[in-house]
Structures are given as C-alpha cells and as structure tokens.
Amino acid sequence: MASHIRPEDDPGSEAAEPVRPEWLRPAPEGTSWITGEGEGARLALKGNAPALRAAPRAGIREEDYVTTVKALRQFVRNAGGTITP
C-alpha cells in the first residue's frame, strides 16, 4: 500500500472514520500500527474485494470497461494530472 500513498495524503485522517479504534494502535510520530484484530478485518475485506470490484462492473462488457478506463486516464493526463499504475 505504501507505493500508492502520496506525500500529500493523510491516511490517518482518511481512515479515521471507517476504522474501528481497536484496529489500530498509536505509534511514534503520529503514525498508527495495525492490530491483530485490524489485520483480520483487512484480510476479510481483501477476501471480499473481487466481489466489491465486480459489482459496479455488472452488465458492462470487458472491452467497454477497458475503453472507459483508457479514456478516463487520458482525461486525467489532459487535465494535467498523472496516473500511477
């Protein structure tokens, strides 16, 4: 996940709402460490990820999805943004 975090991101703030307090414990310098219970929740979410990703794509042909993603990436580049893999 570290490869997807940008310097301007604030994962602690972004994660504060959906994360239960018992899933994280404070660490030095304002960071947090995941607890055993938090790791269990992460793994459960990871197990559900394929279904969560598939739901919005239901009824969309693969080639249409790929075209849409390519178009959106170009849109971001045209707007001056960057795309990370």
Backbone as a ProteinNet text record, in pm:
[ID]
protein_1_A
[PRIMARY]
MASHIRPEDDPGSEAAEPVRPEWLRPAPEGTSWITGEGEGARLALKGNAPALRAAPRAGIREEDYVTTVKALRQFVRNAGGTITP
[TERTIARY]
81.2	0	86.6	204	291.7	321.5	323.7	353.7	240.5	121.9	8.2	-15.9	61.1	41.9	133.4	72.8	148	185.1	287.8	328.5	214.7	126.4	18.1	-100.7	-101	-208.2	-197.4	-309.3	-314.5	-394.5	-331	-403.8	-471.9	-410.3	-471.5	-604.1	-606.8	-729.9	-833.8	-790.6	-882.1	-938.2	-859.9	-902.6	-976	-973.3	-1028.4	-1175.4	-1253.9	-1397.6	-1433.3	-1388	-1432.4	-1355.5	-1253.9	-1171	-1211.8	-1230.1	-1262.1	-1136.5	-1151.2	-1033.9	-950.2	-1013.7	-938.1	-858.2	-873.1	-798.9	-660.4	-639.7	-511.8	-464.6	-333.2	-278.2	-178.3	-173.2	-82.8	63.3	137.9	280.9	353.7	484.9	562.7	534.7	555.1	545.6	405.9	302.5	166	117.5	194.4	151.6	71.2	24.7	-51.6	-3.3	-19.3	12.2	-117.1	-127.7	-246.6	-237	-348.6	-351.8	-389	-386	-427.7	-571.6	-656.7	-797.8	-811.1	-730.7	-731.4	-683.3	-581.9	-531.4	-638.6	-712.6	-821.7	-927.1	-960.4	-1058.3	-1004.1	-873.9	-812	-818.5	-788.2	-791.5	-933.7	-1031.8	-1171.5	-1212.1	-1172.6	-1202.1	-1132.6	-1007.5	-932.6	-1003.8	-1059.5	-1133	-1259.2	-1318.4	-1439.9	-1411.1	-1286.5	-1251	-1295.2	-1277.1	-1322.1	-1470.8	-1553.4	-1697.2	-1726.5	-1654.4	-1674.7	-1635.3	-1529.6	-1487.7	-1582.2	-1636.5	-1722.3	-1859.7	-1912	-2048.2	-2070.1	-1984.6	-2008.9	-1993.5	-1922.7	-1898.8	-2003.9	-2098.6	-2200.8	-2271.5	-2281.8	-2350.5	-2267.3	-2142	-2053.7	-1955.6	-1952.9	-1859.4	-1715.7	-1627.3	-1486.6	-1424.8	-1450	-1389.7	-1443	-1568.9	-1623.2	-1558.8	-1536.5	-1470.8	-1329.7	-1255.4	-1117.6	-1115.4	-1206.6	-1214	-1242.4	-1333.5	-1368.2	-1248.7	-1178	-1061.1	-954.4	-930.4	-831.6	-873.3	-1000.7	-1049.1	-1035.5	-1068	-1055.6	-910.2	-822	-679	-630.8	-675.2	-636.7	-696.5	-818.1	-883.4	-798.9	-750.6	-666.6	-537.5	-473.8	-349.8	-376.4	-487	-521.2	-545	-591.1	-617.1	-491.8	-379.8	-253.6	-221.3	-302.8	-277.7	-183.6	-148	-63.2	-134.6	-102	-161.1	-50.4	-78.5	17.3	-38.7	48.3	-0.7	-69
-117.8	0	125.7	116.2	233.4	290.8	207.9	257.9	343.7	339.2	417.2	542.6	561.5	677.9	790.5	904.6	1022.3	1105.1	1188.8	1271	1357.1	1404.1	1491.7	1415.8	1283.4	1202.8	1200.7	1188.6	1176.7	1051	933	807.8	800.1	854.7	851.1	923.8	1040.4	1119	1052.7	1004.1	940.2	810.8	742.2	613.5	625.6	741.8	756.9	718.8	755.1	730.4	581.9	511.9	373.1	270.6	312.7	218.7	218.5	102.7	91.3	117.3	183.1	216.9	94.3	-19	-138.6	-199.3	-147.9	-199.2	-135.7	-22.5	48.7	85.2	94.3	145.2	254.5	357.7	469.6	423.1	486.9	459.1	593.4	590	715.2	805.7	933.4	1035.4	1046.2	1013.1	1030	923.7	818.2	711.3	608.9	507.4	401.1	265.6	166.2	27.7	-51.7	-146.3	-229.8	-338.3	-364.2	-467.7	-601.2	-706.2	-837.1	-835.5	-768.5	-757.7	-675.8	-571.7	-490.3	-569.6	-651.4	-736.5	-836	-889	-979.9	-910.9	-787.1	-710.1	-681.2	-648.5	-621.5	-744.6	-860.1	-983.5	-1018.7	-991.5	-1016.3	-926.8	-800.5	-708.8	-754.3	-796	-844.2	-963.1	-1050.6	-1165.5	-1126.2	-1013.1	-964.8	-871.5	-833.3	-734.8	-773.9	-899.1	-931.6	-903.4	-938.2	-913.1	-762.3	-689.4	-545	-475.4	-524.7	-466	-506.7	-626.7	-677.3	-611	-577.1	-523.4	-401	-298.4	-182.2	-213	-320.3	-355.8	-451.3	-490	-585.4	-532.1	-615.5	-578.3	-497.2	-471.2	-394.7	-492.4	-492.2	-581.3	-540.8	-638.6	-614.2	-509.7	-519.6	-424.3	-282.4	-268.9	-136.5	-80	-166.4	-124.6	-74.7	-150.8	-113.7	19.5	37.9	164	280.6	260.3	365.6	402.6	303.2	330.1	405.1	363	432.7	577.7	598.9	735	820.7	765.4	841.4	872.7	779.7	806.8	921	921.1	1029.6	1161.6	1156.2	1275.1	1335.1	1250.3	1296.6	1358.3	1291.3	1345.8	1481.1	1490.2	1615.4	1728.6	1693.8	1793.4	1826.6	1765	1793.5	1699.5	1597.4	1501.7	1391.9	1308.3	1193.1	1066.2	960.3	829.2	739.7	676.5	580.2	441.2	346.8	210.7	147.7
0	0	0	54.3	62.2	-75.2	-177.4	-310.9	-366.4	-305	-352.4	-269.3	-164.2	-77.9	-124.2	-149.1	-192.7	-70.5	-81.7	33.3	87.4	0.9	46.7	106.5	95.5	153.6	306	370.5	515.7	548.8	539	560	695.8	797.5	930	932.3	872.3	867.7	778.7	663.5	569.8	625.9	704.5	757.7	890.1	950.1	1084.4	1093.8	998.6	1006	992.6	887.7	871.4	954.9	1026.1	1100.8	1247.2	1300.8	1443.8	1526.2	1639.6	1721.5	1758.3	1778.4	1817.8	1703.1	1582.3	1467.3	1455.6	1519.7	1511.6	1650.9	1666	1791.5	1756.7	1837.5	1809.6	1806.7	1723.5	1711.4	1713.6	1720.7	1725.5	1606.4	1626.6	1521.9	1461.6	1538.2	1491	1394	1375.2	1286.4	1365.2	1298	1362.9	1314.8	1400.3	1366	1366	1275.6	1268.9	1376.4	1443.1	1547	1483	1561.9	1511.9	1464.2	1540	1500.4	1371.1	1358.9	1237.4	1117.5	1139	1029.9	987.1	1081.5	1047.9	962.5	998	920.1	780.7	772.7	642.6	553.3	610.3	532.2	489	574.7	537.7	420.8	427.3	317.9	190.5	205	88.6	25.7	107.6	55.2	-19.3	20.1	-45	-161.6	-179.1	-281	-422	-465.2	-601.8	-623.2	-527.2	-541.1	-536	-450.8	-442.4	-572	-636.6	-764.3	-876.7	-870.5	-977.8	-978.6	-863.3	-854.9	-944.5	-940.3	-1026.1	-1175.1	-1207.3	-1347.8	-1403.4	-1321.4	-1366.3	-1490.6	-1590.7	-1713.7	-1811	-1779.4	-1867.8	-1932.1	-2062.7	-2132.9	-2101.2	-2096.4	-2062.6	-2154.4	-2283.2	-2377	-2354.5	-2313.6	-2282.2	-2155.9	-2057.8	-1934.4	-1964.1	-2043.9	-2077.1	-2151	-2245.6	-2319.4	-2225.6	-2132.1	-2036.6	-1950	-1899.2	-1814.5	-1893.4	-2017.5	-2100.9	-2123.9	-2152	-2175.4	-2050.4	-1934.4	-1809.9	-1777.3	-1803.7	-1780.3	-1869.1	-1996.5	-2086.8	-2040.6	-1990.7	-1936.1	-1823.9	-1735.1	-1623.9	-1676.8	-1772.7	-1829.4	-1897.1	-1972.4	-2039.3	-1940.2	-1821.3	-1718.2	-1637	-1674.2	-1606	-1492.8	-1475.1	-1368.9	-1412.1	-1320.2	-1350.7	-1308.1	-1375.7	-1348.3	-1294.3	-1180.5	-1127	-1149.2	-1176.5	-1203.5	-1086.7
[MASK]
+++++++++++++++++++++++++++++++++++++++++++++++++++++++++++++++++++++++++++++++++++++

